[in-house]
Short mmCIF file of C-alpha atoms in Angstrom, two decimals:
data_model
loop_
_atom_site.label_atom_id
_atom_site.label_comp_id
_atom_site.label_asym_id
_atom_site.label_seq_id
_atom_site.Cartn_x
_atom_site.Cartn_y
_atom_site.Cartn_z
CA MET A 5 48.23 -134.06 -289.07
CA LEU A 6 48.93 -134.79 -285.25
CA LYS A 7 46.40 -134.29 -282.56
CA GLU A 8 46.56 -133.82 -279.19
CA VAL A 9 44.88 -135.82 -277.06
CA HIS A 10 43.80 -134.62 -273.08
CA MET A 11 42.95 -135.71 -270.13
CA PRO A 12 38.83 -134.94 -269.88
CA LYS A 13 38.00 -133.99 -267.27
CA LEU A 14 35.96 -136.98 -265.89
CA SER A 15 34.81 -136.06 -261.66
CA PRO A 16 33.10 -132.43 -260.44
CA LYS A 17 35.09 -133.71 -257.41
CA SER A 18 38.48 -134.02 -258.31
CA ASP A 19 41.09 -133.06 -261.03
CA GLN A 20 43.75 -135.79 -260.41
CA TYR A 21 43.30 -139.34 -261.36
CA PHE A 22 45.25 -142.34 -261.79
CA PHE A 23 45.94 -143.55 -265.49
CA GLY A 24 45.18 -146.93 -264.99
CA SER A 25 46.26 -148.84 -268.18
CA TRP A 26 46.35 -148.40 -271.42
CA LEU A 27 44.01 -150.19 -274.25
CA LYS A 28 45.94 -148.99 -277.36
CA GLN A 29 50.23 -148.65 -278.41
CA PRO A 30 51.78 -146.58 -279.90
CA GLY A 31 51.64 -148.00 -283.87
CA ASP A 32 48.19 -149.43 -283.62
CA THR A 33 44.80 -148.04 -286.07
CA VAL A 34 41.78 -145.95 -284.19
CA LYS A 35 38.68 -145.20 -284.90
CA VAL A 36 36.69 -142.54 -283.34
CA GLY A 37 35.12 -144.69 -280.42
CA ASP A 38 37.91 -147.08 -279.62
CA VAL A 39 38.52 -146.70 -275.93
CA LEU A 40 42.81 -145.74 -275.30
CA PHE A 41 43.15 -145.65 -271.65
CA GLU A 42 41.21 -145.99 -268.49
CA VAL A 43 42.13 -143.60 -265.51
CA GLU A 44 40.40 -143.83 -262.07
CA THR A 45 38.95 -141.46 -259.83
CA ASP A 46 36.28 -141.33 -257.20
CA LYS A 47 36.50 -145.69 -256.87
CA VAL A 48 35.32 -145.83 -260.20
CA ILE A 49 36.63 -146.98 -263.78
CA SER A 50 36.23 -145.29 -266.34
CA GLU A 51 36.92 -145.49 -269.77
CA VAL A 52 38.45 -142.65 -272.40
CA GLN A 53 37.86 -143.21 -276.26
CA SER A 54 39.31 -141.04 -279.35
CA GLN A 55 37.45 -138.77 -280.55
CA GLU A 56 40.17 -139.14 -283.53
CA ASN A 57 40.21 -141.62 -286.81
CA GLY A 58 44.07 -142.32 -287.51
CA ILE A 59 46.62 -144.00 -286.07
CA LEU A 60 48.09 -143.62 -282.25
CA LYS A 61 51.92 -141.82 -282.37
CA THR A 62 52.84 -141.32 -279.08
CA GLN A 63 51.49 -142.55 -275.42
CA ASP A 64 52.36 -139.17 -273.16
CA ALA A 65 51.29 -140.89 -269.17
CA GLN A 66 52.30 -143.64 -267.80
CA GLU A 67 50.57 -146.12 -265.85
CA GLY A 68 50.74 -146.09 -262.29
CA GLN A 69 51.46 -142.64 -262.22
CA ALA A 70 49.08 -139.63 -261.74
CA THR A 71 47.78 -137.64 -264.60
CA ASN A 72 46.16 -133.97 -264.65
CA VAL A 73 42.85 -132.82 -266.10
CA GLY A 74 44.81 -130.77 -269.30
CA ASP A 75 47.01 -133.14 -269.56
CA LEU A 76 48.20 -134.60 -272.94
CA VAL A 77 48.63 -137.35 -273.02
CA ALA A 78 48.87 -139.35 -276.20
CA THR A 79 49.34 -137.90 -280.23
CA ILE A 80 47.52 -139.60 -282.86
CA GLU A 81 48.11 -139.33 -286.57
CA VAL A 82 45.38 -138.56 -288.55
CA SER A 83 45.39 -138.17 -292.48
CA MET B 5 13.54 -151.48 -264.55
CA ILE B 6 14.13 -154.90 -264.77
CA TYR B 7 14.66 -157.33 -261.38
CA ILE B 8 17.55 -160.14 -262.09
CA PRO B 9 16.92 -162.89 -259.46
CA VAL B 10 20.81 -164.63 -258.17
CA THR B 11 20.60 -167.41 -256.85
CA SER B 12 24.23 -168.09 -257.18
CA THR B 13 27.06 -166.83 -254.44
CA ASN B 14 29.76 -167.38 -256.20
CA ILE B 15 31.47 -164.67 -257.00
CA TYR B 16 33.09 -165.13 -260.33
CA GLN B 17 29.50 -166.14 -261.88
CA ASN B 18 27.81 -162.65 -260.49
CA PHE B 19 30.80 -159.99 -261.35
CA ALA B 20 30.82 -162.26 -265.31
CA LEU B 21 27.04 -162.37 -264.75
CA GLU B 22 27.58 -157.64 -264.57
CA TYR B 23 29.85 -157.43 -267.28
CA PHE B 24 27.39 -159.45 -269.67
CA LEU B 25 24.34 -157.20 -268.69
CA ALA B 26 27.01 -154.71 -269.38
CA ALA B 27 28.58 -155.88 -273.04
CA GLU B 28 26.37 -158.03 -274.43
CA LYS B 29 23.21 -158.37 -273.03
CA ARG B 30 22.71 -154.76 -273.04
CA PHE B 31 18.89 -153.58 -271.45
CA LYS B 32 18.20 -149.90 -272.58
CA GLU B 33 16.47 -149.73 -268.65
CA PRO B 34 18.39 -150.00 -265.98
CA VAL B 35 18.65 -153.41 -263.69
CA PHE B 36 18.84 -153.96 -259.64
CA MET B 37 20.32 -157.34 -258.75
CA LEU B 38 21.24 -157.76 -255.31
CA TRP B 39 23.20 -160.69 -254.31
CA SER B 40 25.73 -162.65 -251.28
CA THR B 41 28.75 -164.13 -251.68
CA THR B 42 30.84 -167.05 -250.61
CA PRO B 43 33.38 -165.85 -247.81
CA THR B 44 35.89 -162.97 -250.99
CA VAL B 45 38.09 -161.10 -250.46
CA MET B 46 37.49 -158.29 -253.65
CA LEU B 47 40.18 -156.42 -254.76
CA GLY B 48 40.27 -153.10 -256.71
CA LYS B 49 41.46 -152.43 -259.75
CA TYR B 50 43.76 -150.85 -259.49
CA GLN B 51 45.58 -152.57 -256.14
CA ASP B 52 48.26 -154.53 -255.20
CA ALA B 53 47.56 -157.70 -253.88
CA LEU B 54 50.30 -157.99 -252.25
CA ALA B 55 49.24 -154.25 -249.88
CA GLU B 56 45.83 -155.63 -249.44
CA LEU B 57 45.74 -159.31 -248.48
CA ASN B 58 47.58 -161.85 -246.04
CA LEU B 59 47.32 -164.28 -248.17
CA ASN B 60 48.30 -166.96 -245.66
CA TYR B 61 45.15 -166.15 -243.46
CA ILE B 62 43.22 -166.07 -247.06
CA GLN B 63 44.15 -169.99 -248.84
CA GLN B 64 44.24 -170.61 -244.64
CA GLN B 65 40.13 -170.02 -244.56
CA SER B 66 39.93 -170.82 -248.46
CA ILE B 67 38.56 -167.27 -248.61
CA GLN B 68 37.77 -166.70 -252.45
CA VAL B 69 39.99 -163.85 -254.08
CA VAL B 70 38.36 -162.00 -257.00
CA ARG B 71 39.54 -158.82 -258.63
CA ARG B 72 36.63 -155.98 -259.13
CA TYR B 73 36.06 -153.62 -262.58
CA SER B 74 35.41 -151.26 -260.39
CA GLY B 75 37.53 -148.79 -258.72
CA GLY B 76 38.33 -148.55 -255.11
CA GLY B 77 39.50 -149.56 -252.07
CA THR B 78 38.80 -153.87 -250.81
CA ILE B 79 36.05 -155.84 -248.87
CA TYR B 80 35.41 -158.72 -247.30
CA THR B 81 32.70 -160.45 -248.63
CA ASP B 82 30.37 -163.32 -246.73
CA ALA B 83 26.49 -165.15 -246.68
CA GLY B 84 26.35 -162.49 -243.55
CA GLY B 85 25.91 -159.17 -245.83
CA CYS B 86 24.97 -158.52 -249.34
CA GLN B 87 25.72 -156.83 -253.20
CA PHE B 88 23.25 -154.86 -255.28
CA SER B 89 24.75 -153.93 -258.44
CA PHE B 90 22.78 -151.51 -261.09
CA ILE B 91 23.55 -151.85 -265.04
CA GLN B 92 22.43 -149.13 -267.20
CA PRO B 93 23.28 -146.95 -270.26
CA GLN B 94 25.73 -144.91 -269.41
CA SER B 95 23.98 -141.31 -269.19
CA THR B 96 26.88 -138.99 -268.79
CA THR B 97 30.76 -139.01 -269.12
CA THR B 98 30.70 -137.20 -266.13
CA ILE B 99 30.69 -139.56 -262.87
CA SER B 100 27.71 -139.87 -260.63
CA PHE B 101 26.87 -141.72 -257.98
CA ASP B 102 23.25 -139.86 -255.92
CA THR B 103 20.60 -142.01 -258.00
CA TYR B 104 22.55 -145.28 -256.52
CA ILE B 105 22.51 -144.89 -253.40
CA GLU B 106 19.56 -142.01 -252.88
CA THR B 107 18.09 -145.40 -254.05
CA ILE B 108 19.14 -147.83 -251.46
CA GLN B 109 19.19 -145.26 -248.62
CA GLN B 110 15.46 -144.55 -248.92
CA ALA B 111 14.83 -148.59 -249.09
CA LEU B 112 16.62 -149.21 -245.89
CA LEU B 113 14.35 -145.79 -244.56
CA ASP B 114 11.30 -147.40 -245.82
CA MET B 115 13.29 -150.88 -242.21
CA ASN B 116 13.27 -148.00 -240.89
CA ILE B 117 17.52 -147.46 -240.81
CA SER B 118 18.51 -144.20 -241.75
CA ALA B 119 21.80 -143.12 -243.60
CA GLU B 120 24.17 -140.95 -244.27
CA LYS B 121 25.74 -140.93 -247.58
CA THR B 122 29.69 -139.42 -246.77
CA SER B 123 31.77 -137.35 -249.73
CA ARG B 124 33.42 -140.55 -250.43
CA ASN B 125 30.01 -142.34 -251.33
CA ASP B 126 29.53 -144.40 -248.69
CA LEU B 127 26.74 -145.24 -245.94
CA THR B 128 27.29 -144.83 -242.76
CA ILE B 129 25.52 -144.54 -239.53
CA LYS B 130 27.05 -143.38 -236.16
CA GLU B 131 30.54 -142.45 -238.79
CA LYS B 132 30.47 -146.71 -239.17
CA LYS B 133 30.61 -147.72 -242.50
CA PHE B 134 28.47 -150.78 -243.59
CA SER B 135 27.98 -150.18 -247.43
CA GLY B 136 30.67 -149.05 -249.87
CA ASN B 137 29.97 -148.49 -253.85
CA ALA B 138 32.15 -148.03 -256.66
CA GLN B 139 31.61 -148.22 -260.66
CA TYR B 140 32.43 -149.19 -263.43
CA ASN B 141 31.95 -147.80 -267.43
CA HIS B 142 31.87 -149.83 -270.27
CA GLN B 143 31.35 -149.43 -273.98
CA GLY B 144 28.76 -146.67 -272.90
CA TYR B 145 26.99 -148.78 -269.45
CA THR B 146 27.30 -147.96 -265.91
CA VAL B 147 27.71 -150.38 -263.62
CA HIS B 148 27.66 -149.60 -259.92
CA HIS B 149 28.23 -152.20 -257.99
CA GLY B 150 27.93 -151.88 -253.83
CA SER B 151 27.96 -154.37 -250.65
CA ILE B 152 26.40 -153.84 -247.51
CA LEU B 153 27.38 -155.89 -244.39
CA PHE B 154 24.80 -156.81 -242.27
CA ASP B 155 26.22 -159.78 -240.52
CA THR B 156 28.71 -160.06 -241.83
CA ASP B 157 31.77 -161.85 -239.79
CA LEU B 158 33.50 -158.88 -239.45
CA GLU B 159 36.87 -160.55 -237.50
CA GLN B 160 36.77 -162.49 -240.62
CA MET B 161 36.84 -159.20 -241.73
CA TYR B 162 39.84 -157.14 -240.06
CA ASP B 163 41.73 -160.95 -240.04
CA ALA B 164 41.92 -161.61 -243.96
CA LEU B 165 42.81 -157.36 -244.52
CA HIS B 166 45.32 -157.33 -241.98
CA VAL B 167 48.91 -157.11 -243.70
CA ASP B 168 51.72 -156.45 -240.88
CA ASP B 169 53.99 -153.50 -241.43
CA MET B 170 56.18 -153.87 -244.17
CA LYS B 171 58.33 -151.60 -245.89
CA LEU B 172 56.42 -152.07 -249.83
CA ARG B 173 56.76 -150.21 -252.57
CA SER B 174 54.58 -150.11 -255.84
CA LYS B 175 51.77 -147.76 -258.35
CA HIS B 176 48.50 -148.98 -257.31
CA ILE B 177 45.26 -147.62 -255.12
CA ALA B 178 45.82 -148.15 -251.43
CA SER B 179 42.74 -149.02 -248.87
CA ILE B 180 41.10 -146.83 -246.81
CA ARG B 181 40.18 -148.65 -243.64
CA GLN B 182 37.04 -147.36 -241.92
CA HIS B 183 35.11 -148.50 -238.45
CA THR B 184 32.50 -150.59 -239.72
CA ILE B 185 28.84 -151.70 -238.45
CA ASN B 186 26.54 -154.49 -239.42
CA LEU B 187 23.03 -153.54 -239.73
CA LYS B 188 22.26 -156.83 -237.75
CA THR B 189 22.59 -154.51 -234.74
CA ILE B 190 20.84 -152.31 -235.23
CA ARG B 191 17.65 -154.04 -236.52
CA PRO B 192 18.16 -157.12 -234.31
CA ASP B 193 14.89 -158.71 -235.11
CA LEU B 194 15.13 -158.63 -239.74
CA THR B 195 16.64 -161.98 -240.84
CA MET B 196 18.77 -162.28 -243.43
CA ALA B 197 16.61 -163.54 -246.19
CA ASP B 198 13.46 -160.77 -244.20
CA PHE B 199 16.58 -157.44 -244.80
CA LYS B 200 17.20 -158.46 -248.32
CA THR B 201 13.29 -159.62 -249.51
CA ARG B 202 12.59 -156.29 -247.44
CA LEU B 203 15.16 -154.53 -250.27
CA ILE B 204 14.67 -155.92 -253.46
CA ARG B 205 10.73 -154.64 -253.10
CA ASN B 206 11.69 -151.22 -251.32
CA VAL B 207 14.45 -150.33 -254.61
CA ARG B 208 11.04 -152.22 -257.52
CA ALA B 209 8.85 -149.96 -255.40
CA THR B 210 11.67 -147.03 -256.12
CA PHE B 211 10.97 -147.07 -259.91
CA ALA B 212 7.67 -146.83 -261.89
CA GLN B 213 8.04 -149.94 -263.83
CA HIS B 214 9.61 -153.18 -263.37
CA ASP B 215 9.50 -156.60 -264.35
CA THR B 216 11.37 -159.79 -263.69
CA TYR B 217 14.01 -161.39 -266.36
CA HIS B 218 15.76 -164.88 -265.82
CA LEU B 219 18.32 -165.34 -267.76
CA THR B 220 17.68 -168.01 -271.31
CA ALA B 221 20.12 -171.77 -270.99
CA ALA B 222 22.51 -170.37 -273.32
CA GLU B 223 22.76 -166.75 -271.86
CA ARG B 224 23.68 -168.93 -268.44
CA GLN B 225 25.97 -170.74 -270.34
CA ARG B 226 27.79 -167.35 -272.24
CA VAL B 227 27.75 -165.94 -267.60
CA MET B 228 30.22 -169.25 -266.47
CA HIS B 229 32.48 -168.85 -270.14
CA LEU B 230 33.42 -165.08 -268.52
CA ALA B 231 33.37 -165.77 -265.57
CA GLU B 232 35.99 -168.68 -266.70
CA THR B 233 38.19 -166.35 -269.05
CA LEU B 234 37.43 -162.64 -267.45
CA PHE B 235 37.19 -163.50 -263.96
CA GLU B 236 38.62 -167.28 -262.67
CA ASP B 237 42.30 -165.91 -264.56
CA GLU B 238 44.58 -165.68 -262.09
CA SER B 239 46.76 -163.24 -263.92
CA PHE B 240 44.59 -161.20 -263.46
CA ILE B 241 43.65 -160.76 -259.88
CA PHE B 242 46.50 -161.27 -259.08
CA GLY B 243 49.66 -160.06 -261.66
CA LYS B 244 47.65 -157.35 -262.61
CA THR B 245 50.75 -154.66 -260.56
CA PRO B 246 53.89 -154.29 -263.06
CA HIS B 247 56.72 -154.50 -260.04
CA THR B 248 56.60 -154.74 -256.30
CA GLU B 249 59.31 -154.18 -253.83
CA ILE B 250 58.67 -155.94 -250.24
CA SER B 251 60.87 -156.34 -247.39
CA LYS B 252 59.55 -158.12 -244.33
CA LYS B 253 61.20 -158.58 -240.89
CA HIS B 254 61.24 -160.81 -237.93
CA TYR B 255 62.34 -161.67 -234.74
CA PHE B 256 61.35 -165.58 -233.70
CA PRO B 257 62.10 -166.50 -230.33
CA GLY B 258 64.85 -168.99 -229.97
CA GLY B 259 65.13 -168.59 -233.87
CA GLY B 260 66.39 -165.80 -234.74
CA LEU B 261 65.89 -162.57 -236.94
CA VAL B 262 64.78 -163.28 -240.45
CA GLN B 263 64.46 -160.63 -243.27
CA PHE B 264 63.24 -161.29 -246.82
CA ASP B 265 63.04 -158.21 -249.44
CA LEU B 266 61.76 -159.01 -252.99
CA ASN B 267 60.75 -158.30 -255.90
CA VAL B 268 57.06 -159.72 -257.62
CA ASN B 269 56.72 -158.52 -261.40
CA HIS B 270 53.00 -159.25 -262.46
CA GLY B 271 52.87 -161.40 -259.62
CA ILE B 272 56.29 -163.53 -260.60
CA LEU B 273 58.52 -164.13 -258.08
CA THR B 274 61.59 -161.87 -260.07
CA ASP B 275 63.81 -161.65 -257.39
CA LEU B 276 64.69 -162.85 -253.01
CA ARG B 277 67.24 -162.13 -250.97
CA LEU B 278 67.42 -163.84 -247.22
CA THR B 279 69.51 -162.41 -244.09
CA GLY B 280 68.83 -162.91 -240.45
CA ASP B 281 70.78 -164.20 -237.77
CA PHE B 282 68.97 -167.46 -237.95
CA PHE B 283 71.28 -170.47 -237.84
CA SER B 284 71.06 -172.92 -240.53
CA ASN B 285 73.52 -174.89 -243.42
CA LEU B 286 71.27 -173.41 -245.58
CA ASP B 287 72.19 -171.78 -249.20
CA ALA B 288 70.39 -168.23 -249.17
CA SER B 289 71.32 -168.10 -252.62
CA HIS B 290 70.16 -171.54 -253.71
CA PHE B 291 67.32 -171.35 -251.16
CA ALA B 292 66.50 -168.70 -253.68
CA GLN B 293 66.78 -170.13 -257.49
CA GLN B 294 64.30 -172.91 -255.97
CA LEU B 295 61.62 -169.95 -255.66
CA ILE B 296 62.40 -166.57 -257.91
CA GLY B 297 60.36 -167.23 -261.26
CA ARG B 298 57.55 -168.82 -259.19
CA PRO B 299 53.91 -166.91 -259.00
CA PHE B 300 53.72 -165.11 -255.51
CA ARG B 301 51.50 -167.21 -253.50
CA PRO B 302 51.68 -169.16 -250.81
CA ALA B 303 50.25 -172.52 -252.07
CA THR B 304 52.89 -172.74 -255.56
CA LEU B 305 55.72 -171.01 -252.53
CA LYS B 306 55.03 -173.74 -249.90
CA ARG B 307 56.45 -176.70 -251.59
CA PRO B 308 59.75 -175.99 -252.20
CA ILE B 309 60.35 -174.43 -249.09
CA GLN B 310 59.74 -177.44 -246.72
CA GLN B 311 61.88 -179.07 -249.79
CA ALA B 312 64.76 -176.28 -248.75
CA LEU B 313 64.22 -176.44 -245.09
CA ALA B 314 64.31 -179.91 -244.92
CA ALA B 315 67.43 -180.64 -246.73
CA TYR B 316 68.99 -177.70 -244.52
CA PRO B 317 66.35 -176.93 -241.73
CA ILE B 318 66.68 -173.69 -239.88
CA LEU B 319 66.28 -174.02 -236.09
CA GLY B 320 63.24 -172.93 -234.48
CA ILE B 321 62.25 -171.36 -237.40
CA GLN B 322 59.84 -173.89 -239.91
CA THR B 323 58.28 -173.75 -243.16
CA GLU B 324 54.96 -172.10 -242.01
CA ASP B 325 56.41 -169.14 -240.06
CA LEU B 326 58.42 -167.89 -243.18
CA LEU B 327 55.08 -168.22 -244.68
CA ASP B 328 53.47 -165.75 -242.57
CA LEU B 329 56.50 -163.99 -242.99
CA LEU B 330 55.94 -163.53 -246.38
CA PHE B 331 51.93 -163.52 -246.79
CA SER B 332 50.73 -162.38 -244.26
#
């Protein structure tokens, strides 16, 4: 089954974040708590962790681009 | 609260110490540290060094360059300023600066320095900034750090962070320039040492319980190792930006117009075009081939430019002129 990962709300002030970098690549095994990617907002670098066990299927956000709260960021194949 | 005395002014070691405390030591209580640096420019994690720094001046003045793990803009620090760090377990996934900034604000008020907090989480006096703050969250810990200008060389700060107008394209976080003020102008009676002693005392007083912790010899060794492998890594400092396109031109009186159009990928010069109306037998294409593939920094390009100009001089234009144009 494919689970979607959406951009969580991290800042009380802003809903648009700078997508910094991916820490997992498509095909990588991911576990709950693994850091998937990091974003910058309001001078803070935040790590976003996986809520699923599975395999990262797609990266749907690009490094260096703006991403909004709720945007589809990735999909994870869970068994 | 745990207070850790820091005597090092080595920025790489001090950032490594913060990281060690968040990633490996992981105290349950908040840690507080106050420290200073040798002349240093600190880039935010996703900033483009080429857009923020006057690299030629920075090299001439032996200013250290470091990239933070936190966000925000570029700052200049030296022995006339201080940095504070708070490291503690992340209490919420929502970003908050208030507790840390209010602690510093109160500690300053106890020295009769009345500061205002701005919406960008800076501290100001009469709308002039003397403290900026940034954070990173790592493995469930928050590292909050900030700078305080007390008696910093503001002229050197301006020169190190002044980049001539140019066309630059890359995906990065840009700094916001603001007017600054040294706290010594508010409290000229205080020395830097007095100021730091009182700041530490006042911050400690805001916590009901506080202890002092000294790193063991093994922990100091570990911090040195992290400094070398993480924060001194030039590919991290200069190679973080995937792709930068730059176009710079300048008219040199007695020499003519020189224009560089270049691409830098992860800190490496990947394309360069030299054009202009200068007088020389220099083959622009051959000149470019001598530079392409090298790290795009003054120290690595100086010698090949010198060699090229020794063989084919440009009338009225020297190596330093070209380095200034490329990196200032």
